[in-house]
């Protein structure tokens, strides 16, 4: 089954520092990988996706993610964190049928001033 | 949250009562999905529909029912058989195809009285 894992429940970073939110995947076939962000009591907002091509994917709000096939990882990154980036981040992978998504458990990002 | 609306924002259910959560989209998407979100568990798929008058069970369909009579609407009924319905429910839609991005509504929080 297609699955992703987010090994960190929470990531803390100071404003202005680079941030990384980790995601590893387990798939059969080509991985279709996504990152979403969720602010409190809101729906999920799409950040970026990897389908094929360049391993470095650029997305919304200055975020990017690096697809690493040998390490089966798809880590989310941002060069300089903002306090407003504080939110819950989900990595997801497309399932084999029905086009639904399997989500990780989420990582809470806290950016302190 | 794009062109997907969910109502109500908060819903209270009494013991033995069925309740229906509304999801409407004006994005002309064929596929629609219902997810349940519980703290620390990420999102889990309840039902999905790839086309009008067709839908499939997801990972946690027991105690739930859906209909897809119109392209823009995918209501979810939480039946009395669902013994632990308290959760945040998220509806999403997408163009059909496994490379396509899912877009989420703002969610409905269901609480049991």
JSON list of C-alpha atoms in Angstrom, two decimals:
[
{"chain": "A", "resi": 1, "resn": "UNK", "atom": "CA", "xyz": [0.00, 0.00, 0.00]},
{"chain": "A", "resi": 2, "resn": "UNK", "atom": "CA", "xyz": [1.08, 3.55, -0.66]},
{"chain": "A", "resi": 3, "resn": "UNK", "atom": "CA", "xyz": [2.02, 5.30, 2.56]},
{"chain": "A", "resi": 4, "resn": "UNK", "atom": "CA", "xyz": [3.98, 8.20, 3.98]},
{"chain": "A", "resi": 5, "resn": "UNK", "atom": "CA", "xyz": [5.52, 8.79, 7.38]},
{"chain": "A", "resi": 6, "resn": "UNK", "atom": "CA", "xyz": [6.27, 12.03, 9.15]},
{"chain": "A", "resi": 7, "resn": "UNK", "atom": "CA", "xyz": [8.75, 11.16, 11.90]},
{"chain": "A", "resi": 8, "resn": "UNK", "atom": "CA", "xyz": [8.45, 14.41, 13.84]},
{"chain": "A", "resi": 9, "resn": "UNK", "atom": "CA", "xyz": [5.31, 15.44, 15.71]},
{"chain": "A", "resi": 10, "resn": "UNK", "atom": "CA", "xyz": [6.65, 18.96, 16.16]},
{"chain": "A", "resi": 11, "resn": "UNK", "atom": "CA", "xyz": [9.39, 21.12, 14.70]},
{"chain": "A", "resi": 12, "resn": "UNK", "atom": "CA", "xyz": [10.54, 24.32, 16.36]},
{"chain": "A", "resi": 13, "resn": "UNK", "atom": "CA", "xyz": [12.56, 26.95, 14.51]},
{"chain": "A", "resi": 14, "resn": "UNK", "atom": "CA", "xyz": [13.46, 30.58, 15.06]},
{"chain": "A", "resi": 15, "resn": "UNK", "atom": "CA", "xyz": [12.19, 33.19, 12.63]},
{"chain": "A", "resi": 16, "resn": "UNK", "atom": "CA", "xyz": [14.64, 33.79, 9.83]},
{"chain": "A", "resi": 17, "resn": "UNK", "atom": "CA", "xyz": [16.25, 30.36, 10.12]},
{"chain": "A", "resi": 18, "resn": "UNK", "atom": "CA", "xyz": [15.79, 27.65, 7.50]},
{"chain": "A", "resi": 19, "resn": "UNK", "atom": "CA", "xyz": [13.17, 25.02, 8.21]},
{"chain": "A", "resi": 20, "resn": "UNK", "atom": "CA", "xyz": [12.76, 21.39, 7.20]},
{"chain": "A", "resi": 21, "resn": "UNK", "atom": "CA", "xyz": [9.73, 19.19, 7.74]},
{"chain": "A", "resi": 22, "resn": "UNK", "atom": "CA", "xyz": [10.49, 15.54, 7.03]},
{"chain": "A", "resi": 23, "resn": "UNK", "atom": "CA", "xyz": [8.51, 12.98, 5.07]},
{"chain": "A", "resi": 24, "resn": "UNK", "atom": "CA", "xyz": [9.42, 9.50, 3.89]},
{"chain": "A", "resi": 25, "resn": "UNK", "atom": "CA", "xyz": [7.35, 7.38, 1.56]},
{"chain": "A", "resi": 26, "resn": "UNK", "atom": "CA", "xyz": [6.70, 3.75, 0.71]},
{"chain": "A", "resi": 27, "resn": "UNK", "atom": "CA", "xyz": [5.13, 3.08, -2.68]},
{"chain": "A", "resi": 28, "resn": "UNK", "atom": "CA", "xyz": [4.93, 0.57, -5.45]},
{"chain": "A", "resi": 29, "resn": "UNK", "atom": "CA", "xyz": [5.40, 2.19, -8.81]},
{"chain": "A", "resi": 30, "resn": "UNK", "atom": "CA", "xyz": [5.74, 5.92, -9.38]},
{"chain": "A", "resi": 31, "resn": "UNK", "atom": "CA", "xyz": [5.16, 8.09, -6.32]},
{"chain": "A", "resi": 32, "resn": "UNK", "atom": "CA", "xyz": [2.82, 11.04, -6.59]},
{"chain": "A", "resi": 33, "resn": "UNK", "atom": "CA", "xyz": [3.59, 13.12, -3.49]},
{"chain": "A", "resi": 34, "resn": "UNK", "atom": "CA", "xyz": [1.92, 16.19, -2.04]},
{"chain": "A", "resi": 35, "resn": "UNK", "atom": "CA", "xyz": [2.38, 18.69, 0.78]},
{"chain": "A", "resi": 36, "resn": "UNK", "atom": "CA", "xyz": [-0.51, 20.51, 2.43]},
{"chain": "A", "resi": 37, "resn": "UNK", "atom": "CA", "xyz": [-0.70, 23.06, 5.24]},
{"chain": "A", "resi": 38, "resn": "UNK", "atom": "CA", "xyz": [-3.52, 23.46, 7.75]},
{"chain": "A", "resi": 39, "resn": "UNK", "atom": "CA", "xyz": [-4.16, 26.47, 9.95]},
{"chain": "A", "resi": 40, "resn": "UNK", "atom": "CA", "xyz": [-6.30, 26.01, 13.10]},
{"chain": "A", "resi": 41, "resn": "UNK", "atom": "CA", "xyz": [-9.90, 25.01, 12.40]},
{"chain": "A", "resi": 42, "resn": "UNK", "atom": "CA", "xyz": [-9.41, 25.38, 8.66]},
{"chain": "A", "resi": 43, "resn": "UNK", "atom": "CA", "xyz": [-9.27, 23.09, 5.68]},
{"chain": "A", "resi": 44, "resn": "UNK", "atom": "CA", "xyz": [-6.05, 22.00, 4.04]},
{"chain": "A", "resi": 45, "resn": "UNK", "atom": "CA", "xyz": [-4.25, 24.27, 1.60]},
{"chain": "A", "resi": 46, "resn": "UNK", "atom": "CA", "xyz": [-2.16, 22.79, -1.21]},
{"chain": "A", "resi": 47, "resn": "UNK", "atom": "CA", "xyz": [1.52, 23.75, -1.15]},
{"chain": "A", "resi": 48, "resn": "UNK", "atom": "CA", "xyz": [3.21, 21.66, -3.83]},
{"chain": "A", "resi": 49, "resn": "UNK", "atom": "CA", "xyz": [3.41, 18.26, -5.49]},
{"chain": "A", "resi": 50, "resn": "UNK", "atom": "CA", "xyz": [5.92, 15.96, -7.12]},
{"chain": "A", "resi": 51, "resn": "UNK", "atom": "CA", "xyz": [4.76, 13.98, -10.14]},
{"chain": "A", "resi": 52, "resn": "UNK", "atom": "CA", "xyz": [7.85, 13.59, -12.26]},
{"chain": "A", "resi": 53, "resn": "UNK", "atom": "CA", "xyz": [10.82, 15.59, -13.52]},
{"chain": "A", "resi": 54, "resn": "UNK", "atom": "CA", "xyz": [12.99, 17.94, -11.48]},
{"chain": "A", "resi": 55, "resn": "UNK", "atom": "CA", "xyz": [13.67, 16.63, -7.98]},
{"chain": "A", "resi": 56, "resn": "UNK", "atom": "CA", "xyz": [13.37, 20.11, -6.49]},
{"chain": "A", "resi": 57, "resn": "UNK", "atom": "CA", "xyz": [9.76, 21.25, -6.52]},
{"chain": "A", "resi": 58, "resn": "UNK", "atom": "CA", "xyz": [8.85, 24.86, -5.80]},
{"chain": "A", "resi": 59, "resn": "UNK", "atom": "CA", "xyz": [5.47, 25.70, -4.30]},
{"chain": "A", "resi": 60, "resn": "UNK", "atom": "CA", "xyz": [3.41, 28.36, -2.61]},
{"chain": "A", "resi": 61, "resn": "UNK", "atom": "CA", "xyz": [4.57, 30.84, 0.07]},
{"chain": "A", "resi": 62, "resn": "UNK", "atom": "CA", "xyz": [8.27, 30.23, -0.65]},
{"chain": "A", "resi": 63, "resn": "UNK", "atom": "CA", "xyz": [8.18, 26.54, 0.21]},
{"chain": "A", "resi": 64, "resn": "UNK", "atom": "CA", "xyz": [10.00, 23.88, -1.76]},
{"chain": "A", "resi": 65, "resn": "UNK", "atom": "CA", "xyz": [10.47, 20.14, -1.44]},
{"chain": "A", "resi": 66, "resn": "UNK", "atom": "CA", "xyz": [13.21, 17.80, -2.53]},
{"chain": "A", "resi": 67, "resn": "UNK", "atom": "CA", "xyz": [12.34, 14.39, -3.91]},
{"chain": "A", "resi": 68, "resn": "UNK", "atom": "CA", "xyz": [15.06, 11.86, -3.11]},
{"chain": "A", "resi": 69, "resn": "UNK", "atom": "CA", "xyz": [14.44, 8.46, -4.65]},
{"chain": "A", "resi": 70, "resn": "UNK", "atom": "CA", "xyz": [17.39, 6.68, -3.02]},
{"chain": "A", "resi": 71, "resn": "UNK", "atom": "CA", "xyz": [16.33, 7.81, 0.46]},
{"chain": "A", "resi": 72, "resn": "UNK", "atom": "CA", "xyz": [12.58, 7.59, -0.33]},
{"chain": "A", "resi": 73, "resn": "UNK", "atom": "CA", "xyz": [12.12, 11.05, 1.11]},
{"chain": "A", "resi": 74, "resn": "UNK", "atom": "CA", "xyz": [10.20, 14.18, 0.20]},
{"chain": "A", "resi": 75, "resn": "UNK", "atom": "CA", "xyz": [11.21, 16.79, 2.77]},
{"chain": "A", "resi": 76, "resn": "UNK", "atom": "CA", "xyz": [9.58, 20.21, 2.83]},
{"chain": "A", "resi": 77, "resn": "UNK", "atom": "CA", "xyz": [11.92, 23.17, 3.13]},
{"chain": "A", "resi": 78, "resn": "UNK", "atom": "CA", "xyz": [11.98, 26.93, 3.33]},
{"chain": "A", "resi": 79, "resn": "UNK", "atom": "CA", "xyz": [15.15, 29.07, 3.42]},
{"chain": "A", "resi": 80, "resn": "UNK", "atom": "CA", "xyz": [13.87, 31.61, 5.94]},
{"chain": "A", "resi": 81, "resn": "UNK", "atom": "CA", "xyz": [10.97, 30.84, 8.28]},
{"chain": "A", "resi": 82, "resn": "UNK", "atom": "CA", "xyz": [8.24, 33.31, 9.20]},
{"chain": "A", "resi": 83, "resn": "UNK", "atom": "CA", "xyz": [6.12, 33.32, 12.36]},
{"chain": "A", "resi": 84, "resn": "UNK", "atom": "CA", "xyz": [3.10, 33.08, 10.06]},
{"chain": "A", "resi": 85, "resn": "UNK", "atom": "CA", "xyz": [4.40, 29.71, 8.80]},
{"chain": "A", "resi": 86, "resn": "UNK", "atom": "CA", "xyz": [3.39, 28.20, 12.15]},
{"chain": "A", "resi": 87, "resn": "UNK", "atom": "CA", "xyz": [0.78, 25.56, 11.27]},
{"chain": "A", "resi": 88, "resn": "UNK", "atom": "CA", "xyz": [0.20, 21.83, 10.81]},
{"chain": "A", "resi": 89, "resn": "UNK", "atom": "CA", "xyz": [1.87, 20.30, 7.75]},
{"chain": "A", "resi": 90, "resn": "UNK", "atom": "CA", "xyz": [0.79, 17.11, 6.04]},
{"chain": "A", "resi": 91, "resn": "UNK", "atom": "CA", "xyz": [2.63, 14.97, 3.56]},
{"chain": "A", "resi": 92, "resn": "UNK", "atom": "CA", "xyz": [0.44, 12.75, 1.35]},
{"chain": "A", "resi": 93, "resn": "UNK", "atom": "CA", "xyz": [0.78, 10.13, -1.37]},
{"chain": "A", "resi": 94, "resn": "UNK", "atom": "CA", "xyz": [-1.71, 9.16, -4.03]},
{"chain": "A", "resi": 95, "resn": "UNK", "atom": "CA", "xyz": [-3.29, 5.72, -3.57]},
{"chain": "A", "resi": 96, "resn": "UNK", "atom": "CA", "xyz": [-3.23, 3.08, -6.27]},
{"chain": "A", "resi": 97, "resn": "UNK", "atom": "CA", "xyz": [-6.94, 3.32, -6.97]},
{"chain": "A", "resi": 98, "resn": "UNK", "atom": "CA", "xyz": [-9.61, 5.95, -6.77]},
{"chain": "A", "resi": 99, "resn": "UNK", "atom": "CA", "xyz": [-7.24, 8.88, -6.78]},
{"chain": "A", "resi": 100, "resn": "UNK", "atom": "CA", "xyz": [-7.60, 9.42, -3.02]},
{"chain": "A", "resi": 101, "resn": "UNK", "atom": "CA", "xyz": [-4.69, 10.40, -0.81]},
{"chain": "A", "resi": 102, "resn": "UNK", "atom": "CA", "xyz": [-2.99, 8.65, 2.09]},
{"chain": "A", "resi": 103, "resn": "UNK", "atom": "CA", "xyz": [-1.83, 11.24, 4.61]},
{"chain": "A", "resi": 104, "resn": "UNK", "atom": "CA", "xyz": [0.90, 11.27, 7.19]},
{"chain": "A", "resi": 105, "resn": "UNK", "atom": "CA", "xyz": [-0.03, 12.10, 10.77]},
{"chain": "A", "resi": 106, "resn": "UNK", "atom": "CA", "xyz": [1.09, 15.67, 10.39]},
{"chain": "A", "resi": 107, "resn": "UNK", "atom": "CA", "xyz": [3.92, 17.77, 11.79]},
{"chain": "A", "resi": 108, "resn": "UNK", "atom": "CA", "xyz": [3.24, 20.86, 13.86]},
{"chain": "A", "resi": 109, "resn": "UNK", "atom": "CA", "xyz": [5.62, 23.67, 12.93]},
{"chain": "A", "resi": 110, "resn": "UNK", "atom": "CA", "xyz": [6.23, 26.43, 15.47]},
{"chain": "A", "resi": 111, "resn": "UNK", "atom": "CA", "xyz": [8.23, 29.45, 14.38]},
{"chain": "A", "resi": 112, "resn": "UNK", "atom": "CA", "xyz": [9.24, 31.73, 17.25]},
{"chain": "A", "resi": 113, "resn": "UNK", "atom": "CA", "xyz": [10.13, 35.42, 16.91]},
{"chain": "B", "resi": 1, "resn": "UNK", "atom": "CA", "xyz": [-10.46, 26.93, 0.50]},
{"chain": "B", "resi": 2, "resn": "UNK", "atom": "CA", "xyz": [-11.28, 27.72, -3.11]},
{"chain": "B", "resi": 3, "resn": "UNK", "atom": "CA", "xyz": [-14.65, 26.91, -4.58]},
{"chain": "B", "resi": 4, "resn": "UNK", "atom": "CA", "xyz": [-15.62, 24.26, -2.06]},
{"chain": "B", "resi": 5, "resn": "UNK", "atom": "CA", "xyz": [-18.11, 25.04, 0.67]},
{"chain": "B", "resi": 6, "resn": "UNK", "atom": "CA", "xyz": [-19.03, 22.92, 3.66]},
{"chain": "B", "resi": 7, "resn": "UNK", "atom": "CA", "xyz": [-21.90, 23.49, 6.02]},
{"chain": "B", "resi": 8, "resn": "UNK", "atom": "CA", "xyz": [-22.53, 23.81, 8.82]},
{"chain": "B", "resi": 9, "resn": "UNK", "atom": "CA", "xyz": [-19.24, 24.85, 10.40]},
{"chain": "B", "resi": 10, "resn": "UNK", "atom": "CA", "xyz": [-20.27, 23.19, 13.68]},
{"chain": "B", "resi": 11, "resn": "UNK", "atom": "CA", "xyz": [-22.80, 20.39, 14.07]},
{"chain": "B", "resi": 12, "resn": "UNK", "atom": "CA", "xyz": [-24.14, 18.76, 17.21]},
{"chain": "B", "resi": 13, "resn": "UNK", "atom": "CA", "xyz": [-25.51, 15.24, 17.22]},
{"chain": "B", "resi": 14, "resn": "UNK", "atom": "CA", "xyz": [-27.64, 13.58, 19.81]},
{"chain": "B", "resi": 15, "resn": "UNK", "atom": "CA", "xyz": [-27.44, 9.89, 20.61]},
{"chain": "B", "resi": 16, "resn": "UNK", "atom": "CA", "xyz": [-29.19, 7.78, 17.99]},
{"chain": "B", "resi": 17, "resn": "UNK", "atom": "CA", "xyz": [-29.53, 10.65, 15.54]},
{"chain": "B", "resi": 18, "resn": "UNK", "atom": "CA", "xyz": [-28.45, 10.73, 11.91]},
{"chain": "B", "resi": 19, "resn": "UNK", "atom": "CA", "xyz": [-26.90, 13.99, 10.72]},
{"chain": "B", "resi": 20, "resn": "UNK", "atom": "CA", "xyz": [-25.90, 15.14, 7.24]},
{"chain": "B", "resi": 21, "resn": "UNK", "atom": "CA", "xyz": [-22.89, 17.26, 6.35]},
{"chain": "B", "resi": 22, "resn": "UNK", "atom": "CA", "xyz": [-23.08, 19.30, 3.18]},
{"chain": "B", "resi": 23, "resn": "UNK", "atom": "CA", "xyz": [-20.29, 19.66, 0.60]},
{"chain": "B", "resi": 24, "resn": "UNK", "atom": "CA", "xyz": [-20.71, 21.74, -2.56]},
{"chain": "B", "resi": 25, "resn": "UNK", "atom": "CA", "xyz": [-18.13, 22.67, -5.20]},
{"chain": "B", "resi": 26, "resn": "UNK", "atom": "CA", "xyz": [-18.27, 25.00, -8.20]},
{"chain": "B", "resi": 27, "resn": "UNK", "atom": "CA", "xyz": [-14.94, 23.91, -9.69]},
{"chain": "B", "resi": 28, "resn": "UNK", "atom": "CA", "xyz": [-16.51, 21.53, -12.20]},
{"chain": "B", "resi": 29, "resn": "UNK", "atom": "CA", "xyz": [-14.53, 18.67, -10.65]},
{"chain": "B", "resi": 30, "resn": "UNK", "atom": "CA", "xyz": [-15.63, 15.11, -11.31]},
{"chain": "B", "resi": 31, "resn": "UNK", "atom": "CA", "xyz": [-14.07, 13.56, -8.22]},
{"chain": "B", "resi": 32, "resn": "UNK", "atom": "CA", "xyz": [-15.03, 14.28, -4.62]},
{"chain": "B", "resi": 33, "resn": "UNK", "atom": "CA", "xyz": [-13.85, 12.88, -1.29]},
{"chain": "B", "resi": 34, "resn": "UNK", "atom": "CA", "xyz": [-14.68, 12.82, 2.39]},
{"chain": "B", "resi": 35, "resn": "UNK", "atom": "CA", "xyz": [-11.98, 12.61, 5.04]},
{"chain": "B", "resi": 36, "resn": "UNK", "atom": "CA", "xyz": [-12.14, 12.43, 8.79]},
{"chain": "B", "resi": 37, "resn": "UNK", "atom": "CA", "xyz": [-9.49, 14.15, 10.90]},
{"chain": "B", "resi": 38, "resn": "UNK", "atom": "CA", "xyz": [-8.74, 13.16, 14.49]},
{"chain": "B", "resi": 39, "resn": "UNK", "atom": "CA", "xyz": [-5.92, 14.67, 16.57]},
{"chain": "B", "resi": 40, "resn": "UNK", "atom": "CA", "xyz": [-2.61, 12.92, 15.98]},
{"chain": "B", "resi": 41, "resn": "UNK", "atom": "CA", "xyz": [-4.01, 10.61, 13.31]},
{"chain": "B", "resi": 42, "resn": "UNK", "atom": "CA", "xyz": [-3.87, 12.67, 10.19]},
{"chain": "B", "resi": 43, "resn": "UNK", "atom": "CA", "xyz": [-6.73, 12.35, 7.71]},
{"chain": "B", "resi": 44, "resn": "UNK", "atom": "CA", "xyz": [-8.51, 9.11, 6.92]},
{"chain": "B", "resi": 45, "resn": "UNK", "atom": "CA", "xyz": [-10.65, 8.48, 3.86]},
{"chain": "B", "resi": 46, "resn": "UNK", "atom": "CA", "xyz": [-14.34, 7.76, 4.43]},
{"chain": "B", "resi": 47, "resn": "UNK", "atom": "CA", "xyz": [-15.84, 7.71, 0.92]},
{"chain": "B", "resi": 48, "resn": "UNK", "atom": "CA", "xyz": [-14.93, 8.95, -2.51]},
{"chain": "B", "resi": 49, "resn": "UNK", "atom": "CA", "xyz": [-16.74, 9.46, -5.79]},
{"chain": "B", "resi": 50, "resn": "UNK", "atom": "CA", "xyz": [-15.13, 9.68, -9.20]},
{"chain": "B", "resi": 51, "resn": "UNK", "atom": "CA", "xyz": [-18.29, 10.46, -11.11]},
{"chain": "B", "resi": 52, "resn": "UNK", "atom": "CA", "xyz": [-21.96, 11.22, -10.60]},
{"chain": "B", "resi": 53, "resn": "UNK", "atom": "CA", "xyz": [-24.06, 8.30, -9.33]},
{"chain": "B", "resi": 54, "resn": "UNK", "atom": "CA", "xyz": [-20.98, 6.33, -8.34]},
{"chain": "B", "resi": 55, "resn": "UNK", "atom": "CA", "xyz": [-19.05, 6.19, -5.08]},
{"chain": "B", "resi": 56, "resn": "UNK", "atom": "CA", "xyz": [-16.69, 3.85, -3.26]},
{"chain": "B", "resi": 57, "resn": "UNK", "atom": "CA", "xyz": [-15.92, 3.07, 0.37]},
{"chain": "B", "resi": 58, "resn": "UNK", "atom": "CA", "xyz": [-12.69, 4.33, 1.83]},
{"chain": "B", "resi": 59, "resn": "UNK", "atom": "CA", "xyz": [-10.76, 3.04, 4.81]},
{"chain": "B", "resi": 60, "resn": "UNK", "atom": "CA", "xyz": [-13.33, 3.92, 7.51]},
{"chain": "B", "resi": 61, "resn": "UNK", "atom": "CA", "xyz": [-16.76, 3.83, 5.79]},
{"chain": "B", "resi": 62, "resn": "UNK", "atom": "CA", "xyz": [-18.63, 1.99, 8.56]},
{"chain": "B", "resi": 63, "resn": "UNK", "atom": "CA", "xyz": [-21.33, 4.17, 10.11]},
{"chain": "B", "resi": 64, "resn": "UNK", "atom": "CA", "xyz": [-21.34, 6.62, 7.21]},
{"chain": "B", "resi": 65, "resn": "UNK", "atom": "CA", "xyz": [-23.29, 6.95, 3.97]},
{"chain": "B", "resi": 66, "resn": "UNK", "atom": "CA", "xyz": [-23.05, 9.23, 0.93]},
{"chain": "B", "resi": 67, "resn": "UNK", "atom": "CA", "xyz": [-24.87, 10.09, -2.26]},
{"chain": "B", "resi": 68, "resn": "UNK", "atom": "CA", "xyz": [-23.71, 11.69, -5.51]},
{"chain": "B", "resi": 69, "resn": "UNK", "atom": "CA", "xyz": [-26.80, 12.75, -7.43]},
{"chain": "B", "resi": 70, "resn": "UNK", "atom": "CA", "xyz": [-25.23, 15.94, -8.77]},
{"chain": "B", "resi": 71, "resn": "UNK", "atom": "CA", "xyz": [-21.70, 16.71, -9.91]},
{"chain": "B", "resi": 72, "resn": "UNK", "atom": "CA", "xyz": [-21.35, 19.66, -7.55]},
{"chain": "B", "resi": 73, "resn": "UNK", "atom": "CA", "xyz": [-22.71, 17.99, -4.40]},
{"chain": "B", "resi": 74, "resn": "UNK", "atom": "CA", "xyz": [-21.47, 15.12, -2.21]},
{"chain": "B", "resi": 75, "resn": "UNK", "atom": "CA", "xyz": [-23.32, 15.03, 1.14]},
{"chain": "B", "resi": 76, "resn": "UNK", "atom": "CA", "xyz": [-22.14, 12.79, 3.97]},
{"chain": "B", "resi": 77, "resn": "UNK", "atom": "CA", "xyz": [-24.54, 11.27, 6.48]},
{"chain": "B", "resi": 78, "resn": "UNK", "atom": "CA", "xyz": [-23.21, 10.22, 9.85]},
{"chain": "B", "resi": 79, "resn": "UNK", "atom": "CA", "xyz": [-25.54, 7.50, 11.03]},
{"chain": "B", "resi": 80, "resn": "UNK", "atom": "CA", "xyz": [-26.34, 6.31, 14.53]},
{"chain": "B", "resi": 81, "resn": "UNK", "atom": "CA", "xyz": [-24.17, 3.28, 13.80]},
{"chain": "B", "resi": 82, "resn": "UNK", "atom": "CA", "xyz": [-21.07, 5.48, 13.98]},
{"chain": "B", "resi": 83, "resn": "UNK", "atom": "CA", "xyz": [-20.26, 5.18, 17.67]},
{"chain": "B", "resi": 84, "resn": "UNK", "atom": "CA", "xyz": [-17.48, 7.73, 17.82]},
{"chain": "B", "resi": 85, "resn": "UNK", "atom": "CA", "xyz": [-18.44, 10.52, 15.41]},
{"chain": "B", "resi": 86, "resn": "UNK", "atom": "CA", "xyz": [-16.73, 13.42, 17.15]},
{"chain": "B", "resi": 87, "resn": "UNK", "atom": "CA", "xyz": [-14.16, 14.68, 14.63]},
{"chain": "B", "resi": 88, "resn": "UNK", "atom": "CA", "xyz": [-13.34, 17.30, 12.04]},
{"chain": "B", "resi": 89, "resn": "UNK", "atom": "CA", "xyz": [-14.74, 16.34, 8.62]},
{"chain": "B", "resi": 90, "resn": "UNK", "atom": "CA", "xyz": [-13.12, 17.57, 5.44]},
{"chain": "B", "resi": 91, "resn": "UNK", "atom": "CA", "xyz": [-14.47, 17.42, 1.93]},
{"chain": "B", "resi": 92, "resn": "UNK", "atom": "CA", "xyz": [-12.23, 17.67, -1.12]},
{"chain": "B", "resi": 93, "resn": "UNK", "atom": "CA", "xyz": [-12.56, 17.63, -4.89]},
{"chain": "B", "resi": 94, "resn": "UNK", "atom": "CA", "xyz": [-10.29, 17.20, -7.89]},
{"chain": "B", "resi": 95, "resn": "UNK", "atom": "CA", "xyz": [-10.16, 16.66, -11.59]},
{"chain": "B", "resi": 96, "resn": "UNK", "atom": "CA", "xyz": [-10.08, 12.92, -12.28]},
{"chain": "B", "resi": 97, "resn": "UNK", "atom": "CA", "xyz": [-6.57, 11.53, -12.62]},
{"chain": "B", "resi": 98, "resn": "UNK", "atom": "CA", "xyz": [-3.92, 10.41, -10.18]},
{"chain": "B", "resi": 99, "resn": "UNK", "atom": "CA", "xyz": [-1.67, 13.39, -10.84]},
{"chain": "B", "resi": 100, "resn": "UNK", "atom": "CA", "xyz": [-4.32, 15.93, -10.02]},
{"chain": "B", "resi": 101, "resn": "UNK", "atom": "CA", "xyz": [-4.38, 18.10, -6.93]},
{"chain": "B", "resi": 102, "resn": "UNK", "atom": "CA", "xyz": [-7.18, 17.79, -4.40]},
{"chain": "B", "resi": 103, "resn": "UNK", "atom": "CA", "xyz": [-8.69, 21.01, -3.07]},
{"chain": "B", "resi": 104, "resn": "UNK", "atom": "CA", "xyz": [-10.27, 21.08, 0.36]},
{"chain": "B", "resi": 105, "resn": "UNK", "atom": "CA", "xyz": [-13.24, 22.77, 1.91]},
{"chain": "B", "resi": 106, "resn": "UNK", "atom": "CA", "xyz": [-13.10, 24.59, 5.28]},
{"chain": "B", "resi": 107, "resn": "UNK", "atom": "CA", "xyz": [-14.39, 21.58, 7.24]},
{"chain": "B", "resi": 108, "resn": "UNK", "atom": "CA", "xyz": [-17.25, 20.75, 9.61]},
{"chain": "B", "resi": 109, "resn": "UNK", "atom": "CA", "xyz": [-16.65, 19.98, 13.26]},
{"chain": "B", "resi": 110, "resn": "UNK", "atom": "CA", "xyz": [-19.08, 17.39, 14.58]},
{"chain": "B", "resi": 111, "resn": "UNK", "atom": "CA", "xyz": [-19.70, 17.12, 18.31]},
{"chain": "B", "resi": 112, "resn": "UNK", "atom": "CA", "xyz": [-21.86, 14.69, 20.24]},
{"chain": "B", "resi": 113, "resn": "UNK", "atom": "CA", "xyz": [-24.22, 16.00, 22.92]}
]
